[in-house]
CSV table of N, CA, C and O in Angstrom, one decimal:
chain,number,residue,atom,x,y,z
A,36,UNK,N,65.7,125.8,91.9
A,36,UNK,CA,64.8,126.5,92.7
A,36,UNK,C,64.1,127.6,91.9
A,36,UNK,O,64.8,128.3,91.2
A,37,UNK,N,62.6,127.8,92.0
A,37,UNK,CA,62.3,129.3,91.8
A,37,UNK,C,61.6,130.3,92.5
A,37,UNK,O,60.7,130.2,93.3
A,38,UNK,N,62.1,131.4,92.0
A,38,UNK,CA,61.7,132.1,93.2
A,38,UNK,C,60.6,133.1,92.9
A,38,UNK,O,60.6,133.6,91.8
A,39,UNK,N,59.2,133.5,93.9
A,39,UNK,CA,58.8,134.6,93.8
A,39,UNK,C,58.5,135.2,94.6
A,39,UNK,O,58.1,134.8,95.7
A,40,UNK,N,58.6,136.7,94.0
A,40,UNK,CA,58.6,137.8,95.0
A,40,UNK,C,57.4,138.1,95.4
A,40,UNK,O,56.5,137.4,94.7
A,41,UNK,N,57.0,138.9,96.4
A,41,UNK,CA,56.0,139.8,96.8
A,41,UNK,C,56.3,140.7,97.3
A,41,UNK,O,57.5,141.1,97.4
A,42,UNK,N,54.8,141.8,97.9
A,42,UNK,CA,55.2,142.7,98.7
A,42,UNK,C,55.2,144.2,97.5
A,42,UNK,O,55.0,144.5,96.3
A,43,UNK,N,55.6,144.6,98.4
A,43,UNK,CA,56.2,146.4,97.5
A,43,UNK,C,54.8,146.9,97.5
A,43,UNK,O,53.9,146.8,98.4
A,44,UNK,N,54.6,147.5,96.1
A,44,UNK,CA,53.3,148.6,96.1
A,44,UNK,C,54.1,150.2,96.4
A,44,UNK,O,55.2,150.5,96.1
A,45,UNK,N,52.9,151.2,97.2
A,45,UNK,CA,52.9,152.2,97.0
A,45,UNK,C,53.7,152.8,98.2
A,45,UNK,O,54.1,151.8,98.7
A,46,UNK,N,54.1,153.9,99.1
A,46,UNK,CA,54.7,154.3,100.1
A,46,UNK,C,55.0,155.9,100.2
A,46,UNK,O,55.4,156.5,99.2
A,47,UNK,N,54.8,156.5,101.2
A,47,UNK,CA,55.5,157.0,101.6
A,47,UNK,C,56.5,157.9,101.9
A,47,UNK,O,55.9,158.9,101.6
A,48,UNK,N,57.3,158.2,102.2
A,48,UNK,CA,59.0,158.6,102.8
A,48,UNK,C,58.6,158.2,104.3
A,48,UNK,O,57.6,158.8,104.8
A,49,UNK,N,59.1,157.5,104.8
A,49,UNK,CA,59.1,157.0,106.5
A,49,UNK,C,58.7,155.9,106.3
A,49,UNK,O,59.6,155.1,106.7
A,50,UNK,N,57.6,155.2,105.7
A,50,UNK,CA,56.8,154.5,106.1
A,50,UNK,C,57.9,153.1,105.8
A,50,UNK,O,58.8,153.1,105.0
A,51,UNK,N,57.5,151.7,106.7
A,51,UNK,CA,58.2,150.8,106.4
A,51,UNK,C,57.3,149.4,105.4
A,51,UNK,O,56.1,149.3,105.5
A,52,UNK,N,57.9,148.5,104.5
A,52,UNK,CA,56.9,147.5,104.5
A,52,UNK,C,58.1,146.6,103.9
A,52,UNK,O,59.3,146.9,103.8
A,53,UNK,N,57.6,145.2,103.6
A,53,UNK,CA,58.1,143.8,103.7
A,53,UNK,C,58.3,143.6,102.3
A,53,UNK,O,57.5,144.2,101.5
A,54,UNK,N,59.1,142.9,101.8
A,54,UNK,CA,59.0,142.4,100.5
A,54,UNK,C,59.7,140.9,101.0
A,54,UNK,O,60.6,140.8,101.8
A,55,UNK,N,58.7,139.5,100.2
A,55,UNK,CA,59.2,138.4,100.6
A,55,UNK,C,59.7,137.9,99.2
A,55,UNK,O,59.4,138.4,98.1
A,56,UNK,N,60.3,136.9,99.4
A,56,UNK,CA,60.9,136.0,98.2
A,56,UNK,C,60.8,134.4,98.6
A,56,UNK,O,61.4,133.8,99.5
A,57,UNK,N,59.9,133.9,97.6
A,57,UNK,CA,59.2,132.5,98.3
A,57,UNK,C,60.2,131.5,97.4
A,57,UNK,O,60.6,131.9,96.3
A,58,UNK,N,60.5,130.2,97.9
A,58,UNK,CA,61.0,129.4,97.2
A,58,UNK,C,60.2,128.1,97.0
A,58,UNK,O,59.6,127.4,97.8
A,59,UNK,N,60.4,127.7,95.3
A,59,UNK,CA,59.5,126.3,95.4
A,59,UNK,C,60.5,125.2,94.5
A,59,UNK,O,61.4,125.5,93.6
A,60,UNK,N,60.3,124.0,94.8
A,60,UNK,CA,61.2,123.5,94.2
A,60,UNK,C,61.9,123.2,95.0
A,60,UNK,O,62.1,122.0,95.2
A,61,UNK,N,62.8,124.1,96.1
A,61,UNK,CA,63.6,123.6,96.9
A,61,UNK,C,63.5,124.2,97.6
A,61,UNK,O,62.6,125.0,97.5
A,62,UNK,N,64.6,124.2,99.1
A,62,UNK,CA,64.6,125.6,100.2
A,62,UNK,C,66.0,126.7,99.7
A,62,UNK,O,66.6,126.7,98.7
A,63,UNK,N,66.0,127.7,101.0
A,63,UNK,CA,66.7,128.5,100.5
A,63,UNK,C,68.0,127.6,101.5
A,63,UNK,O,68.9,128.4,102.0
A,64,UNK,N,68.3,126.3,101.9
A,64,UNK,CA,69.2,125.7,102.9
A,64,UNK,C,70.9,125.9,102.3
A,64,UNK,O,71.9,126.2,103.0
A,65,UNK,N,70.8,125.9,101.2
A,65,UNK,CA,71.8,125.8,100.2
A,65,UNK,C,72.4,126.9,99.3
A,65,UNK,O,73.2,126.9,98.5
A,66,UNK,N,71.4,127.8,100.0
A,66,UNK,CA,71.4,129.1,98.8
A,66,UNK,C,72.5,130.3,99.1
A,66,UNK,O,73.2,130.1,100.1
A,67,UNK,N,72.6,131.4,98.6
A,67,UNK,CA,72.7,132.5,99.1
A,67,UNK,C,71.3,133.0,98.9
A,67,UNK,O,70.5,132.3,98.5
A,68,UNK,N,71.2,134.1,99.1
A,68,UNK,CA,70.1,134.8,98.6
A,68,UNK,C,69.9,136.4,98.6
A,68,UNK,O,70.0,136.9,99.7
A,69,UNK,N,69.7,137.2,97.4
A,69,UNK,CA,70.2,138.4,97.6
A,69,UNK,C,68.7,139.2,97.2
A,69,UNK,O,67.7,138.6,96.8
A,70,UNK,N,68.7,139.9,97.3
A,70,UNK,CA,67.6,141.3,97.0
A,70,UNK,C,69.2,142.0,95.9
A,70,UNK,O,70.4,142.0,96.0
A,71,UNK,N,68.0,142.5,94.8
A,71,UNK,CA,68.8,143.8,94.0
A,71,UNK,C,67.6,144.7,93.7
A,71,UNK,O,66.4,144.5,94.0
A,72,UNK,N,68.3,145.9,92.9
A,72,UNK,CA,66.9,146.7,92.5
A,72,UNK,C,67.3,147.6,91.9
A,72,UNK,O,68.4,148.1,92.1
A,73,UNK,N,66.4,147.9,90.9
A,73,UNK,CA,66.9,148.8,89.7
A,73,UNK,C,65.8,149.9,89.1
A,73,UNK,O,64.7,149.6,88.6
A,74,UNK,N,66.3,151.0,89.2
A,74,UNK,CA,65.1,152.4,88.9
A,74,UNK,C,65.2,152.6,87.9
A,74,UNK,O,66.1,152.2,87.2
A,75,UNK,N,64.4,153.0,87.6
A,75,UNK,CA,64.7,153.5,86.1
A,75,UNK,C,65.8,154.5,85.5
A,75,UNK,O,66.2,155.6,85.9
A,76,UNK,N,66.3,153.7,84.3
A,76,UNK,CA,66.9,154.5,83.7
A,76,UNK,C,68.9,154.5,84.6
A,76,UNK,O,69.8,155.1,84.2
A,77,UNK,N,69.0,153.6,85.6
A,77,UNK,CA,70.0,153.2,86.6
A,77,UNK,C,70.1,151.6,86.4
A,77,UNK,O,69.3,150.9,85.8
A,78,UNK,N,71.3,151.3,87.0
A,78,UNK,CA,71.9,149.9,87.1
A,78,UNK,C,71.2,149.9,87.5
A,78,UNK,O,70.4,150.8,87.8
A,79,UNK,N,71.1,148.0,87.8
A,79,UNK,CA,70.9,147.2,88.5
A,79,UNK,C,71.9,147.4,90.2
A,79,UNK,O,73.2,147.1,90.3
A,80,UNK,N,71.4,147.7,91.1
A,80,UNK,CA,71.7,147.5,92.7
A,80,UNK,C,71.6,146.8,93.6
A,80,UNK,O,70.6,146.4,94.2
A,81,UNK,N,72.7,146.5,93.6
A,81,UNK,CA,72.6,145.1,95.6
A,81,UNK,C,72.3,145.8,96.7
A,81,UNK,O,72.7,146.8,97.4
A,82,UNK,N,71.3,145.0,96.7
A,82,UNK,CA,71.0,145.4,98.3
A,82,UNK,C,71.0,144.7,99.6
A,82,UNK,O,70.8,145.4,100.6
A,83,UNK,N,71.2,143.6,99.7
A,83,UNK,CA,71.2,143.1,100.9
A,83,UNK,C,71.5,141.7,99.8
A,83,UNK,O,71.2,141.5,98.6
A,84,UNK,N,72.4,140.6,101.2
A,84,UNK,CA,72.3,139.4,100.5
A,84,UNK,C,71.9,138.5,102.6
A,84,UNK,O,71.9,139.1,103.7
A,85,UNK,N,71.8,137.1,102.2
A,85,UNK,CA,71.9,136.3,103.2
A,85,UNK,C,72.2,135.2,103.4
A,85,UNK,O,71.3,134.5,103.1
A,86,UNK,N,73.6,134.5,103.9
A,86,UNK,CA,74.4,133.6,103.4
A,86,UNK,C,73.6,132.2,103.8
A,86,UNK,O,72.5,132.1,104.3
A,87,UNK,N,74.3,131.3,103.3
A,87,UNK,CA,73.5,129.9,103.0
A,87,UNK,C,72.9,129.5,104.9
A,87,UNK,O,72.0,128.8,105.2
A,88,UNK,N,73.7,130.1,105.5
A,88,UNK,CA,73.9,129.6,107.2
A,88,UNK,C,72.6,130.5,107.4
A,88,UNK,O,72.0,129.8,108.2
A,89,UNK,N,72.0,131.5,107.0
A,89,UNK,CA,71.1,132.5,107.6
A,89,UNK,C,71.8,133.3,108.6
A,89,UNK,O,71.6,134.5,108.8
A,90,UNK,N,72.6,132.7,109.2
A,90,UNK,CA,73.6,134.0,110.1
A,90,UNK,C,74.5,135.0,109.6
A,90,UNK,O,75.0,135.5,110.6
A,91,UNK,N,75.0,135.5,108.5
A,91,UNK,CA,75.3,136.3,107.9
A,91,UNK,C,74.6,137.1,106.9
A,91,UNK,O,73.9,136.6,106.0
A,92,UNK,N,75.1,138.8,107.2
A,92,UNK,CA,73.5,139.5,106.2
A,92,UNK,C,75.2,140.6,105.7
A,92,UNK,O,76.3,140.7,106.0
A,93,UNK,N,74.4,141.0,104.8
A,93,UNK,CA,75.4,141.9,103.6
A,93,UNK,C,74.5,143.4,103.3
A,93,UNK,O,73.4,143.3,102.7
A,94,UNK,N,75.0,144.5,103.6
A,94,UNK,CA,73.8,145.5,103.0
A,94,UNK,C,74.7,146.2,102.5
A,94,UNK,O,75.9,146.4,103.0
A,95,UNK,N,74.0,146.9,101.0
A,95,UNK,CA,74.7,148.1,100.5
A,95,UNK,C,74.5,149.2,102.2
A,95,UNK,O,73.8,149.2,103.2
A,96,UNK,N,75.9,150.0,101.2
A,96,UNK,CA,76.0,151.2,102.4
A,96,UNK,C,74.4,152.4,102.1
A,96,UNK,O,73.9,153.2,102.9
A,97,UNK,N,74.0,152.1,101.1
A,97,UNK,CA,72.5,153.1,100.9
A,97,UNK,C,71.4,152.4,101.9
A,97,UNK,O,70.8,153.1,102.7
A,98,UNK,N,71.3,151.6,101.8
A,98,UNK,CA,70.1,150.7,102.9
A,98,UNK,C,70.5,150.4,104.3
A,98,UNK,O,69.6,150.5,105.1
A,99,UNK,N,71.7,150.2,104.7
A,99,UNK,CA,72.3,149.9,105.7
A,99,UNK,C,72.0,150.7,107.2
A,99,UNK,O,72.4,151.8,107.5
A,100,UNK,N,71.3,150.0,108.0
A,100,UNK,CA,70.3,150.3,109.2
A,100,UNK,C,69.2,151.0,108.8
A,100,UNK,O,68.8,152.0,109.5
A,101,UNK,N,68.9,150.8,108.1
A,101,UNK,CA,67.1,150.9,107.1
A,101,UNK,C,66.6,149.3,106.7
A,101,UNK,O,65.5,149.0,107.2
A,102,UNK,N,67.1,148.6,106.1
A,102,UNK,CA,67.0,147.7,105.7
A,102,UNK,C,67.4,146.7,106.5
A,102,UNK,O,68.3,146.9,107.3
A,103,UNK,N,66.8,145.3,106.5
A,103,UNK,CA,67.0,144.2,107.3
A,103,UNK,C,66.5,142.9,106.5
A,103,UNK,O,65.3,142.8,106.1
A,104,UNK,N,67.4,141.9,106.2
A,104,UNK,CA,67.3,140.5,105.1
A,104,UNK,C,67.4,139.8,106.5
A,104,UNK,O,68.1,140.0,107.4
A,105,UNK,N,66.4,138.8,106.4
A,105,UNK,CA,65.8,137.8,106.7
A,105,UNK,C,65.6,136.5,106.2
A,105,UNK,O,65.2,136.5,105.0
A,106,UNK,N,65.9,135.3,106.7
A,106,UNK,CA,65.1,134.0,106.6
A,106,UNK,C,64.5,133.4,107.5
A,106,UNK,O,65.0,133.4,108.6
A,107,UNK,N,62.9,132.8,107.3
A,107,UNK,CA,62.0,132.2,108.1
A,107,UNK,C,62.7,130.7,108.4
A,107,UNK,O,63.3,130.2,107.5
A,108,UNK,N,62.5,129.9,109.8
A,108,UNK,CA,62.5,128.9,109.7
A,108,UNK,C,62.8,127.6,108.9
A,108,UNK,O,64.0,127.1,108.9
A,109,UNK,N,61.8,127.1,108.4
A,109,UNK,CA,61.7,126.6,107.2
A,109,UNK,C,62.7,126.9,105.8
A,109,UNK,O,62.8,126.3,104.8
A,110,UNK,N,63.2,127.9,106.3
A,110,UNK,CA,64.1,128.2,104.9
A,110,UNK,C,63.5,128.1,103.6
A,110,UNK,O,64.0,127.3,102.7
A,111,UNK,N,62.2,129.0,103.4
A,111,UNK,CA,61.7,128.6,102.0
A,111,UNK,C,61.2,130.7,101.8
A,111,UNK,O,61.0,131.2,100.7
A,112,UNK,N,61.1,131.2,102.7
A,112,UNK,CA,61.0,132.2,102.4
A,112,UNK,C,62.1,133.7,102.8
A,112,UNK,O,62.4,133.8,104.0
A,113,UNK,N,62.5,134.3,102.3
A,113,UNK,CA,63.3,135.2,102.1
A,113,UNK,C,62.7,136.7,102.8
A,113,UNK,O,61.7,137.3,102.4
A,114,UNK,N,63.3,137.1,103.4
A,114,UNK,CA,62.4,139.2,103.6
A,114,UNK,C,63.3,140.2,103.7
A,114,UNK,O,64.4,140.3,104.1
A,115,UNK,N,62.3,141.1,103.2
A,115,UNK,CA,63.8,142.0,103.1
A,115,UNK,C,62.3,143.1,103.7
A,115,UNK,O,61.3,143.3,103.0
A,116,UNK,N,62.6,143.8,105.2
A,116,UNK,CA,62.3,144.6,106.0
A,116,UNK,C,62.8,145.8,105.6
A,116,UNK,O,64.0,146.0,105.7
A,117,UNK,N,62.1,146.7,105.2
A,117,UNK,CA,62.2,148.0,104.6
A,117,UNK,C,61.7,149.2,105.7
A,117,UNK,O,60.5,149.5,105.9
A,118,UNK,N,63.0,150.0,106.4
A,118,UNK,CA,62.1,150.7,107.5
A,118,UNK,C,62.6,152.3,106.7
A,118,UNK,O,63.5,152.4,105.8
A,119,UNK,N,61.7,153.3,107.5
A,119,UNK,CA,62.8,154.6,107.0
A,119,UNK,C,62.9,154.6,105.3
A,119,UNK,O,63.9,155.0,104.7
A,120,UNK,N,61.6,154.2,104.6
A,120,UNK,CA,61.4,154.3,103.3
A,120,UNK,C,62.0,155.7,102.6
A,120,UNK,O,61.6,156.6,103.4
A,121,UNK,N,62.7,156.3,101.8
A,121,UNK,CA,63.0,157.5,100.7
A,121,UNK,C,62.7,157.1,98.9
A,121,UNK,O,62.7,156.3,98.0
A,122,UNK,N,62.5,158.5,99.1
A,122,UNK,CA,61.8,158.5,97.0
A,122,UNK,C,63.2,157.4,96.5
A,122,UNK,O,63.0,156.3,95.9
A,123,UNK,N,64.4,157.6,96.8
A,123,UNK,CA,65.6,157.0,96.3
A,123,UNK,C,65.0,155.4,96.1
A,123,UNK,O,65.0,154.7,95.2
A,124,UNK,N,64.4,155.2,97.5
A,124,UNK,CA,64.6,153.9,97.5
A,124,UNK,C,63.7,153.0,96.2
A,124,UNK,O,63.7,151.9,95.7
A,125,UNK,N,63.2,154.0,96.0
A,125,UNK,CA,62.0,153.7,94.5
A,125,UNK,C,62.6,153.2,93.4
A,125,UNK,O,63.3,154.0,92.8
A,126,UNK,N,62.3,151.6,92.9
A,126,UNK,CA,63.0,151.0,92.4
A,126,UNK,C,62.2,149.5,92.2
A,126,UNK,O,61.6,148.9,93.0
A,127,UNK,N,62.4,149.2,91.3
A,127,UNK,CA,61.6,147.1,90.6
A,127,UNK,C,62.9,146.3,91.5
A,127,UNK,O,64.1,146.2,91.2
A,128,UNK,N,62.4,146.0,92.6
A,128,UNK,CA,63.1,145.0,93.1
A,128,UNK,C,62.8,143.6,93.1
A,128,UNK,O,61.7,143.1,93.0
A,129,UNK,N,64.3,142.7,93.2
A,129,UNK,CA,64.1,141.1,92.5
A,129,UNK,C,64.9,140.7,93.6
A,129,UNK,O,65.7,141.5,94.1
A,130,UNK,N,64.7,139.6,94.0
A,130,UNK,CA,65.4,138.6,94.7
A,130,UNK,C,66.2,137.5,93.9
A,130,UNK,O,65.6,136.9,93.0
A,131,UNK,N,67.4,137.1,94.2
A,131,UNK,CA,67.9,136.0,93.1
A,131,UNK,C,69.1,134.9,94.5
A,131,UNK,O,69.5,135.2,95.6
A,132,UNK,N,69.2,133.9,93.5
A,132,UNK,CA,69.7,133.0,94.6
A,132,UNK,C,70.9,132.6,93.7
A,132,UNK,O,71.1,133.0,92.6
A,133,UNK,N,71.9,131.6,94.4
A,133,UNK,CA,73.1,131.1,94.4
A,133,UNK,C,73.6,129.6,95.1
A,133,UNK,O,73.4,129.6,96.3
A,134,UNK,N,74.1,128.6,94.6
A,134,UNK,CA,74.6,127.8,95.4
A,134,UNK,C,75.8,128.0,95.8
A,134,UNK,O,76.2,127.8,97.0
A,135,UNK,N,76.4,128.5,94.4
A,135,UNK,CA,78.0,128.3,94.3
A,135,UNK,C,78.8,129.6,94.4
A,135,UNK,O,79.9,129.7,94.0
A,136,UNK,N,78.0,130.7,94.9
A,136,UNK,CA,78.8,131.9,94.5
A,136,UNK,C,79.4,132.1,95.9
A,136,UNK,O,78.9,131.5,96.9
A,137,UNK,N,80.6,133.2,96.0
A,137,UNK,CA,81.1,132.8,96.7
A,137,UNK,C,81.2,134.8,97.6
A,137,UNK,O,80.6,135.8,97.4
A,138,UNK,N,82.1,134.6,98.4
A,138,UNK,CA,81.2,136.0,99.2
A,138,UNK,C,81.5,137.3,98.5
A,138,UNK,O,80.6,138.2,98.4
A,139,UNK,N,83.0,137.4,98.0
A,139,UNK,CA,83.4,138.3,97.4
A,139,UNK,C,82.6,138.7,95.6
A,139,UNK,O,83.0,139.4,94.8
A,140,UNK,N,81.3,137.8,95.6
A,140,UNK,CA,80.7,137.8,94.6
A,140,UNK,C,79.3,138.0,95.0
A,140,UNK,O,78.4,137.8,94.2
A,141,UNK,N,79.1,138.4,96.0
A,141,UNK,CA,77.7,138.6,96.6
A,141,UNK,C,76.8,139.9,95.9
A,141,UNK,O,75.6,139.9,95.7
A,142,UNK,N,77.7,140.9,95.5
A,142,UNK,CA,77.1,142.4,95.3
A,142,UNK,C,77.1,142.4,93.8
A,142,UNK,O,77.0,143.4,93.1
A,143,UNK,N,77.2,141.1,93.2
A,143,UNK,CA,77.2,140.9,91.4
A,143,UNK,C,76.0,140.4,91.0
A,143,UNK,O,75.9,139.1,91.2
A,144,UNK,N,75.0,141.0,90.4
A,144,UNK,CA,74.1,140.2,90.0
A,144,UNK,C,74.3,139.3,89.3
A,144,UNK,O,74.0,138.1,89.7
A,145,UNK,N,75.0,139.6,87.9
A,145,UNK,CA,75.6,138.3,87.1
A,145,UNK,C,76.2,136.9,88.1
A,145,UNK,O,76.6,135.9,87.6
A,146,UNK,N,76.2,137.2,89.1
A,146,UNK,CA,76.5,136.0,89.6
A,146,UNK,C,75.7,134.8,90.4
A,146,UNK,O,76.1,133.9,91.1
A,147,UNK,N,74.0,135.2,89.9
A,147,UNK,CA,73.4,134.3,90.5
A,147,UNK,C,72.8,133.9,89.6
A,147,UNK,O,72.2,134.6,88.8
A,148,UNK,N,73.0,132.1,89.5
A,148,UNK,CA,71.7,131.5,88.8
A,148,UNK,C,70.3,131.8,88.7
A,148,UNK,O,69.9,131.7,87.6
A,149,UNK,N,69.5,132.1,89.6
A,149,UNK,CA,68.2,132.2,89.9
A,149,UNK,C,67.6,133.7,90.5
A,149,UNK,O,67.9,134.3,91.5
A,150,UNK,N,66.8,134.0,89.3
A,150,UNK,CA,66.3,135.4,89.5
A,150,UNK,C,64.7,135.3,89.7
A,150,UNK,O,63.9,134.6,89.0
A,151,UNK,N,64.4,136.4,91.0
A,151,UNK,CA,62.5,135.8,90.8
A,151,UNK,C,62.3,137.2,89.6
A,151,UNK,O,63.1,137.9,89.0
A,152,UNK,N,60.6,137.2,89.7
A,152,UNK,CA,60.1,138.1,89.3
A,152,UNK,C,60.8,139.6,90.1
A,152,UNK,O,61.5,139.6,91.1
A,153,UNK,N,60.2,140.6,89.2
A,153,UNK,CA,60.6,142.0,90.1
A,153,UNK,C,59.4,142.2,90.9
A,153,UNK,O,58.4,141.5,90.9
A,154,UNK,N,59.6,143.4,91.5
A,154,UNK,CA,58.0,143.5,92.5
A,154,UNK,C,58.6,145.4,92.5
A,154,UNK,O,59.8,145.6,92.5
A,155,UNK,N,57.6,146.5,92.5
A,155,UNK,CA,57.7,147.9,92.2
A,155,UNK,C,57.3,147.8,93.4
A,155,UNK,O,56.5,147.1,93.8
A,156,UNK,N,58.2,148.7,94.0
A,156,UNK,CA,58.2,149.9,95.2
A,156,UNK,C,58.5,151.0,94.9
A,156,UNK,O,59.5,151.4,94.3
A,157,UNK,N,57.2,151.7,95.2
A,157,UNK,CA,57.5,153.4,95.1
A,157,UNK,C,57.1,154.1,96.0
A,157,UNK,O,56.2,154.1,96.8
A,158,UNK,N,58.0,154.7,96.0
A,158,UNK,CA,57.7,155.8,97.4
A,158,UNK,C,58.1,157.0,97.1
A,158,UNK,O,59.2,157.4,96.6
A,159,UNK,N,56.4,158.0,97.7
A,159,UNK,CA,56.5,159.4,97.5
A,159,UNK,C,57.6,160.2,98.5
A,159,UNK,O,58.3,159.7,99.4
A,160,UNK,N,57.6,161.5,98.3
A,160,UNK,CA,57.9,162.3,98.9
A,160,UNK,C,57.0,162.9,99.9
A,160,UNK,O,57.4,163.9,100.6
């Protein structure tokens, strides 16, 4: 599968916006699928994942009821709902996927085959 991102751009503090993660090649039916993101000069951060079923969602405790992971339908696109934007949250975020990883491995980047592009979100003060 590969994935790319969209969305992000400029923001804010409050303001909310969408970042998607499109899949081609295959769907996300099979996948996990996670958002991470990384500021400068900082790790790499999990941020939300979404299990292969779409009925289970995963949020770091920093995003957690700000943030909302998503799958459409079709299972080919991915969103990660960004409400309650902070300068913090300013960071190159990537979406990456998984067939085989397993849940206690959700918040590891190293543990997904498939990484999209990053996409910059920045948000003022």
């Amino acid at each position: 599968v590969q994935l790319q991102a969209s969305g992000g751009g400029w923001a804010q503090a409050g303001d909310s916006d969408t970042l998607s993660c499109a899949a081609s090649g295959s769907t996300f039916a099979s996948y996990v699928v996670a958002w991470f993101r990384q500021a400068p000069e900082k790790e790499r951060e999990f941020v939300a994942a979404i299990d292969r079923s779409g009925g289970n969602t995963y949020y770091a405790d920093s995003v957690k009821g700000r943030f909302t992971i998503s799958r459409d339908r079709s299972k080919t696109t991915v969103y990660l709902r960004m409400n309650s934007l902070k300068p913090e949250d300013t960071a190159v975020y990537y979406c990456a996927a998984s067939r085989s990883i397993i849940v206690s491995s959700y918040r590891n980047p190293d543990m997904y085959a498939y990484r999209g592009q990053g996409t910059l979100v920045t948000v003022s003060s």
